[in-house]
PDB file of C-alpha atoms in Angstrom:
ATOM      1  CA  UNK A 573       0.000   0.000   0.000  1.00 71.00           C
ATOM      2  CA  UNK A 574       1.426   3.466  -0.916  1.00 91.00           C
ATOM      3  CA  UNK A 575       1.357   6.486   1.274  1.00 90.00           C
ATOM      4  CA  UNK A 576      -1.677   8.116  -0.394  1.00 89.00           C
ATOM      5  CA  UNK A 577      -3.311   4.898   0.029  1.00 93.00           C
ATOM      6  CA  UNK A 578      -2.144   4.699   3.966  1.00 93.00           C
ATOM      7  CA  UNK A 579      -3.170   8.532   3.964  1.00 93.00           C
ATOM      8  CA  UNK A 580      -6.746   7.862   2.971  1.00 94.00           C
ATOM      9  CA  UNK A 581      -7.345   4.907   5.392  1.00 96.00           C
ATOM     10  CA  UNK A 582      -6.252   7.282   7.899  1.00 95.00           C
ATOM     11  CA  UNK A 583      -8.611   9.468   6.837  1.00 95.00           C
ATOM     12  CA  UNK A 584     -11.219   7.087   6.909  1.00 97.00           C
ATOM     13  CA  UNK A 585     -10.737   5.675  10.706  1.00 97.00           C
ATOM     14  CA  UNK A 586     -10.722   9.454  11.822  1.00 97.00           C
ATOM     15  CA  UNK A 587     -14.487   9.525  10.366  1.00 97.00           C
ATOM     16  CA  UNK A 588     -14.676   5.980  12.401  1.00 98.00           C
ATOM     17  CA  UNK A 589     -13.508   7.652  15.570  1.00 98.00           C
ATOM     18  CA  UNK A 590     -15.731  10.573  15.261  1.00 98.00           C
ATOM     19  CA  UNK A 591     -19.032   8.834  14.186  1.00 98.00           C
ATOM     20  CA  UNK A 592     -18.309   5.898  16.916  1.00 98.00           C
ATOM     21  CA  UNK A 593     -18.009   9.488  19.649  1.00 98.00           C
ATOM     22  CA  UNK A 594     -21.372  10.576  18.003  1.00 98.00           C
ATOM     23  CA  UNK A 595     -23.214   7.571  18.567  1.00 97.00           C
ATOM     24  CA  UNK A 596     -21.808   6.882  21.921  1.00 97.00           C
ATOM     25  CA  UNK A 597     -22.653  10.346  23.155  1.00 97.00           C
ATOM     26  CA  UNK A 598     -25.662  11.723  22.128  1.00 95.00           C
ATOM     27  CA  UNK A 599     -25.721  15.861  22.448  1.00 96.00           C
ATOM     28  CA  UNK A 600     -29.199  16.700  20.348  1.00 95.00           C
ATOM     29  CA  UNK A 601     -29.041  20.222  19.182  1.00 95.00           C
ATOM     30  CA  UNK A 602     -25.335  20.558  19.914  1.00 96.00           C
ATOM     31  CA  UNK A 603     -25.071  18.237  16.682  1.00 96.00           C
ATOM     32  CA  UNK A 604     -25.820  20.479  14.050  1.00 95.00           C
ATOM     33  CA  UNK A 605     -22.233  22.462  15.501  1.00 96.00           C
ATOM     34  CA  UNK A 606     -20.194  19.672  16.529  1.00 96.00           C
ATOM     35  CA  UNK A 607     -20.912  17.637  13.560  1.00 97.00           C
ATOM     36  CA  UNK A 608     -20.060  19.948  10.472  1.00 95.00           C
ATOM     37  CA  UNK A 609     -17.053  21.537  12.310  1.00 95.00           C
ATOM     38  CA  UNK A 610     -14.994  18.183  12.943  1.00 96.00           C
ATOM     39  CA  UNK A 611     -15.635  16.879   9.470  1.00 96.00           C
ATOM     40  CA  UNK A 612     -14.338  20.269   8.187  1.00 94.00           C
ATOM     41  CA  UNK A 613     -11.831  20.311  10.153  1.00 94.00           C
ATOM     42  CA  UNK A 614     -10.450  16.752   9.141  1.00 96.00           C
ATOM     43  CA  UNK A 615     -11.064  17.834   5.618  1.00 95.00           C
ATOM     44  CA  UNK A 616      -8.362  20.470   6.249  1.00 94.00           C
ATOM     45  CA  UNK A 617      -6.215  18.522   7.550  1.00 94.00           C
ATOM     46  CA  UNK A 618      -5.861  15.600   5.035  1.00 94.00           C
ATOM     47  CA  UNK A 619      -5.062  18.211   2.322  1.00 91.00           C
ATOM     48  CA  UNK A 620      -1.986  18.564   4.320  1.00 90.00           C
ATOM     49  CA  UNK A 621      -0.489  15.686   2.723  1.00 88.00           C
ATOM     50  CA  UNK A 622      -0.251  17.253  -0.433  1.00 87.00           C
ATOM     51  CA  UNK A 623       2.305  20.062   1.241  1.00 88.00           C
ATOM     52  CA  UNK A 624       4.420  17.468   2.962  1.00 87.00           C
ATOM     53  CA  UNK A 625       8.086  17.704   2.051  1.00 85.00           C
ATOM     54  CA  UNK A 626       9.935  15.444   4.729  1.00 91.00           C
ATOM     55  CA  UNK A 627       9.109  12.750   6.699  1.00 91.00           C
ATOM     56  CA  UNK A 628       8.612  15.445  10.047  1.00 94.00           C
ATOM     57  CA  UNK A 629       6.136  17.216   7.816  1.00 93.00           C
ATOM     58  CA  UNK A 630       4.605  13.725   7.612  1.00 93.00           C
ATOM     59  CA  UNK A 631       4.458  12.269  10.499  1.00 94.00           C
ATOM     60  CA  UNK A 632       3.263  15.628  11.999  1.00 94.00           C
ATOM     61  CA  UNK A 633       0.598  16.036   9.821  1.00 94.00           C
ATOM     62  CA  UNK A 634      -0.892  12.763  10.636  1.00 94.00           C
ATOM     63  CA  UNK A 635      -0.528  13.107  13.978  1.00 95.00           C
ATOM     64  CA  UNK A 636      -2.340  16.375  13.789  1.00 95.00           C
ATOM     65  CA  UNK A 637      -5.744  14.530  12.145  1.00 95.00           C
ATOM     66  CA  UNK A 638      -5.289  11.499  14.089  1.00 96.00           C
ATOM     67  CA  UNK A 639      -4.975  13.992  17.323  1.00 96.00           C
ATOM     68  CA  UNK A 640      -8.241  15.997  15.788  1.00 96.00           C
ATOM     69  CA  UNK A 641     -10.572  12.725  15.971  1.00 96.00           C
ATOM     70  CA  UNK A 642      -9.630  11.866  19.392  1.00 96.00           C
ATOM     71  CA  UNK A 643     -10.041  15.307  20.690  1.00 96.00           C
ATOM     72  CA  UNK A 644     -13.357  14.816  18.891  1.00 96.00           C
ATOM     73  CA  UNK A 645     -14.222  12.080  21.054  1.00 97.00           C
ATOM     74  CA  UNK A 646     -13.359  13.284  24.185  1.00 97.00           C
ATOM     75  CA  UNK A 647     -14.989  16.547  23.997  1.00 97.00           C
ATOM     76  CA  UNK A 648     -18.062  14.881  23.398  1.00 97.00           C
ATOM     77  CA  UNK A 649     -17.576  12.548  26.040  1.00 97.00           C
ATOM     78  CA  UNK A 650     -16.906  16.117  28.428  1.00 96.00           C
ATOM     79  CA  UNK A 651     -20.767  17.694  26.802  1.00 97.00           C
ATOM     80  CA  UNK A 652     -22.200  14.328  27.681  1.00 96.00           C
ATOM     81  CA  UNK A 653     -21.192  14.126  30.806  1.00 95.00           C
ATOM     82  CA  UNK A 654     -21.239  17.798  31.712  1.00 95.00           C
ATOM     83  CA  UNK A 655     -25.439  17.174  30.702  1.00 94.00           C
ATOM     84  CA  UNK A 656     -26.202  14.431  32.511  1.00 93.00           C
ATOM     85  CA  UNK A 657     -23.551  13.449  35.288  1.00 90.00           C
ATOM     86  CA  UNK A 658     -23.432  15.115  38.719  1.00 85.00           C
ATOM     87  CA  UNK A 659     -20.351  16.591  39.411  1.00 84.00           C
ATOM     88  CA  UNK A 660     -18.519  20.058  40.164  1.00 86.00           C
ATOM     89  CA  UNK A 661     -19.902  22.774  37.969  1.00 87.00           C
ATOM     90  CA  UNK A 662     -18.819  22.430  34.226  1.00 91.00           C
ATOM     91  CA  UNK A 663     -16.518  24.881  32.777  1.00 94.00           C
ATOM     92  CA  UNK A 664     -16.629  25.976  28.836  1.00 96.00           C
ATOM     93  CA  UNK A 665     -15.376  23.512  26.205  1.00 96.00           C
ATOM     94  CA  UNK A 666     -12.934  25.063  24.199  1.00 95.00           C
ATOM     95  CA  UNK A 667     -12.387  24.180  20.250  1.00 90.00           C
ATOM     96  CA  UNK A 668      -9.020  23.926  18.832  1.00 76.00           C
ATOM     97  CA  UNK A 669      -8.370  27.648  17.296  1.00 71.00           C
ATOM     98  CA  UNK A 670     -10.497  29.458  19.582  1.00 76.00           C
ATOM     99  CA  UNK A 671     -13.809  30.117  17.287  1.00 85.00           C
ATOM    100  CA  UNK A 672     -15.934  27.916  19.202  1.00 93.00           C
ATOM    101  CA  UNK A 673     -16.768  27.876  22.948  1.00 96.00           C
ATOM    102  CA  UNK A 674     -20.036  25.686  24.546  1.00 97.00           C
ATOM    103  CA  UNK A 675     -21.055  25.549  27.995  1.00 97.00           C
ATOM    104  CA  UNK A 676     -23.071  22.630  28.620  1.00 95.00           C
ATOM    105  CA  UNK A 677     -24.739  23.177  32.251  1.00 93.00           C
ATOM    106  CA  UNK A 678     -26.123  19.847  34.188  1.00 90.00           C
ATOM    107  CA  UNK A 679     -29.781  18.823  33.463  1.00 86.00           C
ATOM    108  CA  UNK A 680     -29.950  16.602  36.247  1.00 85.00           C
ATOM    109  CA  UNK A 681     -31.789  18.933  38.629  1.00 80.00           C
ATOM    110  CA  UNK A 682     -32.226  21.448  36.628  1.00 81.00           C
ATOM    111  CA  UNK A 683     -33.268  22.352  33.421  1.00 86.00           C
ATOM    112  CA  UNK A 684     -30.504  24.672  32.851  1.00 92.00           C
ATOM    113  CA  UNK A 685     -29.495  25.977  29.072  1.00 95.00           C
ATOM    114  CA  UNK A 686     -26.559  24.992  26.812  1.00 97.00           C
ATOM    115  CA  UNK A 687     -24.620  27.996  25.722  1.00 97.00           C
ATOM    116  CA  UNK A 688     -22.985  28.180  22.767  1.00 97.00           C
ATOM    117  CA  UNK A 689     -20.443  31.252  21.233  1.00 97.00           C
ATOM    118  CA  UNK A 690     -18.468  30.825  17.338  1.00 95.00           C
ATOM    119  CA  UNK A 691     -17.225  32.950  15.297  1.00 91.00           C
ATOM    120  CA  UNK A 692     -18.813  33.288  12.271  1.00 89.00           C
ATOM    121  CA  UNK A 693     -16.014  35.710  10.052  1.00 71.00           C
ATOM    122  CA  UNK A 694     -13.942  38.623  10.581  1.00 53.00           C
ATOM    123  CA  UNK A 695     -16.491  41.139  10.148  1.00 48.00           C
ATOM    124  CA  UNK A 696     -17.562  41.299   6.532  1.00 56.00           C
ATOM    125  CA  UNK A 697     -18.025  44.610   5.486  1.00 59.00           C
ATOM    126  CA  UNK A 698     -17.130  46.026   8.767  1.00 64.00           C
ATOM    127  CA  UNK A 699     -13.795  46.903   9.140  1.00 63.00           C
ATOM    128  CA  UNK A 700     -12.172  46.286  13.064  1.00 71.00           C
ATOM    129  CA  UNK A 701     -14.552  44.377  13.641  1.00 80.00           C
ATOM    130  CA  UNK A 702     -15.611  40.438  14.067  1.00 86.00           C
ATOM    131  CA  UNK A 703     -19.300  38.750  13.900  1.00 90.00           C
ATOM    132  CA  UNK A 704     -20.098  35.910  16.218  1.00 93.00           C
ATOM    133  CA  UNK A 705     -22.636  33.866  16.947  1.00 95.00           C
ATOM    134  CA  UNK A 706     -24.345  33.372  20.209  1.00 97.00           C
ATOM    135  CA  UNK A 707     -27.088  30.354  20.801  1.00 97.00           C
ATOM    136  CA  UNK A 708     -28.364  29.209  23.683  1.00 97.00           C
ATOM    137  CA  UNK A 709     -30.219  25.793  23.711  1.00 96.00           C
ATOM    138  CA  UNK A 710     -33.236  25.412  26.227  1.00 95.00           C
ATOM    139  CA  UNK A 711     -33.839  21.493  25.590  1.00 92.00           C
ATOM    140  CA  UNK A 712     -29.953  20.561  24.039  1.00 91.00           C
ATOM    141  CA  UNK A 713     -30.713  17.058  24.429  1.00 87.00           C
ATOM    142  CA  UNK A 714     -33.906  17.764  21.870  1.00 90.00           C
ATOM    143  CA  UNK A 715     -31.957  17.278  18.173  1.00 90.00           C
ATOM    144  CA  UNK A 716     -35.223  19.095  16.958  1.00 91.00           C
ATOM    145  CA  UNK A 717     -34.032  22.544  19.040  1.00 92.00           C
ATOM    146  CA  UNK A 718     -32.337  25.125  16.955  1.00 92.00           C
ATOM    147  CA  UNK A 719     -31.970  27.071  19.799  1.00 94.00           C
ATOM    148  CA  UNK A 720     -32.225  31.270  20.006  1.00 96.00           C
ATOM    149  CA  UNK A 721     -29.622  32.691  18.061  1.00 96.00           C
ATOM    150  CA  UNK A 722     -28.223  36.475  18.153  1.00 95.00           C
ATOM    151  CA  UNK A 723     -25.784  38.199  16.028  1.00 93.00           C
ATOM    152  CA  UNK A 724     -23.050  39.646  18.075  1.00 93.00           C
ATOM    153  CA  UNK A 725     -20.374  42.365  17.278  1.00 90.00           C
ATOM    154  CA  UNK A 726     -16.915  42.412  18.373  1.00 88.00           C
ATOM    155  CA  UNK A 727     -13.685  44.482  18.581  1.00 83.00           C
ATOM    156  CA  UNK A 728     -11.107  42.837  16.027  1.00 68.00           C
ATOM    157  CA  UNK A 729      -8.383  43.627  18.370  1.00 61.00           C
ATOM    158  CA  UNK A 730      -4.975  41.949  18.940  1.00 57.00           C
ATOM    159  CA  UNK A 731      -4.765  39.384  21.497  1.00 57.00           C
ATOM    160  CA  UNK A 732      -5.666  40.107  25.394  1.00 59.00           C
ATOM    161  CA  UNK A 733      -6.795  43.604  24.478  1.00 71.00           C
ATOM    162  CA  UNK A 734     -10.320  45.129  25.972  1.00 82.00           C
ATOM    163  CA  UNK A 735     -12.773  44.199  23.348  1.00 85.00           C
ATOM    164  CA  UNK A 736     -16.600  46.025  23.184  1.00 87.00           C
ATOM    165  CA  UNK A 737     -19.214  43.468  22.633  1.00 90.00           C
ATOM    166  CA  UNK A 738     -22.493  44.910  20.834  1.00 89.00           C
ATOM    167  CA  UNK A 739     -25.796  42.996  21.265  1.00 91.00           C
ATOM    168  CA  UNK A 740     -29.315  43.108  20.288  1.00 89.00           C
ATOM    169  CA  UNK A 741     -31.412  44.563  23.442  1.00 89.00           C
ATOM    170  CA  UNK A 742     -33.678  41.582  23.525  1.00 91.00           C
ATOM    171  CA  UNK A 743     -30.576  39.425  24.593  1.00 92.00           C
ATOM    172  CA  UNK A 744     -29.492  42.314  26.470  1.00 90.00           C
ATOM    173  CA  UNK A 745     -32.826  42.234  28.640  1.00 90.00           C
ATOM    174  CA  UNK A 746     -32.189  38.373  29.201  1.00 92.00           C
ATOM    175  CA  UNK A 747     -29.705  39.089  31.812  1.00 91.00           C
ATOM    176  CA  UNK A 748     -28.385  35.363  32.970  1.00 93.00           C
ATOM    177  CA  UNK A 749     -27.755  35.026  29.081  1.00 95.00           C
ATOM    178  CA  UNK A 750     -25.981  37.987  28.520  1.00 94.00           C
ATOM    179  CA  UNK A 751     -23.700  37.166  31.399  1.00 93.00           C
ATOM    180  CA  UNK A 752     -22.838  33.636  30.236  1.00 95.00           C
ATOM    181  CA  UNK A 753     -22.086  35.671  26.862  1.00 95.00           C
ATOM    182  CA  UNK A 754     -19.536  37.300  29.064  1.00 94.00           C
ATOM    183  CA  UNK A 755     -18.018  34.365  30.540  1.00 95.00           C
ATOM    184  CA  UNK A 756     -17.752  32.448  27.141  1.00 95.00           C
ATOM    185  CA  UNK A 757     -15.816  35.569  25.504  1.00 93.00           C
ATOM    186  CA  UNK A 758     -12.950  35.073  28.613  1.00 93.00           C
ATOM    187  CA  UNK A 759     -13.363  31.336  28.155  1.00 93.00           C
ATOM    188  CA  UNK A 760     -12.140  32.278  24.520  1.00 91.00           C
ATOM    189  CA  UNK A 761      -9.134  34.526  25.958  1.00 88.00           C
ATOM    190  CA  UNK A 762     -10.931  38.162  25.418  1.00 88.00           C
ATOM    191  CA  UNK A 763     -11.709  40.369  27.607  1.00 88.00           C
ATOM    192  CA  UNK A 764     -15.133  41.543  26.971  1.00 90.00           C
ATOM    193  CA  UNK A 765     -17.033  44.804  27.891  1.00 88.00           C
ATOM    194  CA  UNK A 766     -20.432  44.488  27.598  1.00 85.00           C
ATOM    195  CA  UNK A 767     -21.814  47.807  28.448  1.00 72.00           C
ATOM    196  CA  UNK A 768     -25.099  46.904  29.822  1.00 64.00           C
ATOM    197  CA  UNK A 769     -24.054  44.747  32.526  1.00 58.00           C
ATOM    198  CA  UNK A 770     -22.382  47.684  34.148  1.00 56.00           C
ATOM    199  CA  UNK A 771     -24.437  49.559  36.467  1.00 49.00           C
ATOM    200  CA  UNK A 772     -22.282  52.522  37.211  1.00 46.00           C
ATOM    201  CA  UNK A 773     -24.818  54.244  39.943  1.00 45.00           C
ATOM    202  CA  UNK A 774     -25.463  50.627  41.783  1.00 41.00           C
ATOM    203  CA  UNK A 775     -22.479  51.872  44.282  1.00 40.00           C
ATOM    204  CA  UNK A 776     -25.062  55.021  45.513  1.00 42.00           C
ATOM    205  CA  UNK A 777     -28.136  52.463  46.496  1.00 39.00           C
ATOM    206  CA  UNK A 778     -27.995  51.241  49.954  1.00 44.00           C
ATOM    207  CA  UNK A 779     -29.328  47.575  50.963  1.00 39.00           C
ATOM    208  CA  UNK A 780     -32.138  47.655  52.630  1.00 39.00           C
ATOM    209  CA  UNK A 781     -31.678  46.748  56.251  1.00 42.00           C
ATOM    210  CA  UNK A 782     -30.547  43.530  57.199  1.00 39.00           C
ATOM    211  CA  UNK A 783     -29.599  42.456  53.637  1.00 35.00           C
ATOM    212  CA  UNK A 784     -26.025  40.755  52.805  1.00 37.00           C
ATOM    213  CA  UNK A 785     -23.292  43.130  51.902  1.00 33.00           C
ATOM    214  CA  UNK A 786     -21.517  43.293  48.487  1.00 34.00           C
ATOM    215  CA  UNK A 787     -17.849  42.303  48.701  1.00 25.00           C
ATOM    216  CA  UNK A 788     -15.402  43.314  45.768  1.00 28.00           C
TER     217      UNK A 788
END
């Protein structure tokens, strides 16, 4: 068997890997992300054979998709678990170049909502700026839910700079969403400012009498 040969069946037990993660652990509406970005994603890298020039380049490059399809696995393994195990509060999952975060919060006593946050591009038309997505999935473990989806507008700034975050006022008025939009923009290394979570008067109002402090 040649190397393109040995390349493709590669290829082919990454798909294996993947599809065997996807029937193992169910995620409903989380599968209409998960799914299309890991088979794009080992798309890209197979065409990296065609660049390979020694036999580092090589045995890099495969490592990289057979790394990829594991990865795969296990992050679906973390959603699954994250949904339906009890355990220590789940943190957001992180995919590999930063354009996709999801925070899968436990079901088990709870109902609680599946967050997700991906880029979409760099900002089209818009100089500076970049256009995410932000859904948040009410029944995730529904395939039928597409979730509520809002545009969001970002700062295209270099790395660890102060980014302002533009939203649509309805998710603006949902206020445990907007916050989670918060936390999944430092889960992705930014650091957000998201104007309407700010209360810059809330130092002047006094608890009523009797009520817990605020500390920090």
């Amino acid at each position: 068997m040649d190397l393109a040969a040995k390349h493709a069946a590669l290829y082919q037990g990454t798909l294996l890997v993947a599809e065997a993660a996807e029937d193992a652990y169910g995620l409903g509406g989380l599968d209409r992300f998960l799914k299309p970005w890991i088979r794009g994603r080992l798309d890209s890298l197979r065409g990296l054979l065609a660049s390979c020039d020694t036999r580092r380049q090589l045995a890099e490059d495969v490592r990289a998709l057979a790394g990829a399809a594991a990865a795969y696995s296990e992050l679906r393994n973390q959603l699954f678990s994250d949904l339906h195990h009890t355990q220590p509060e789940p943190p957001w999952r992180i995919l590999r170049h930063q354009d996709m975060a999801i925070r899968a919060q436990s079901r088990v006593l709870d109902r609680q909502p599946t967050f997700v946050l991906r880029r979409l591009d760099a900002g089209a038309n818009i100089p500076g700026a970049e256009t995410w997505d932000f859904t948040v999935l009410t029944s995730p473990s529904d395939p039928a839910d597409q979730g509520t989806s809002f545009i969001v507008m970002a700062d295209s700034q270099e790395k660890n700079a102060r980014i302002t975050v533009q939203v649509a006022k309805e998710l603006a008025s949902e206020r445990s969403w907007y916050q989670q939009l918060e936390y999944g923009f430092y889960a992705l290394g930014a650091r957000p400012f998201l104007t309407a979570i700010y209360d810059p008067d809330r130092h002047r109002r006094q608890p009523p009498e009797g009520a817990a402090g605020e500390y920090g």
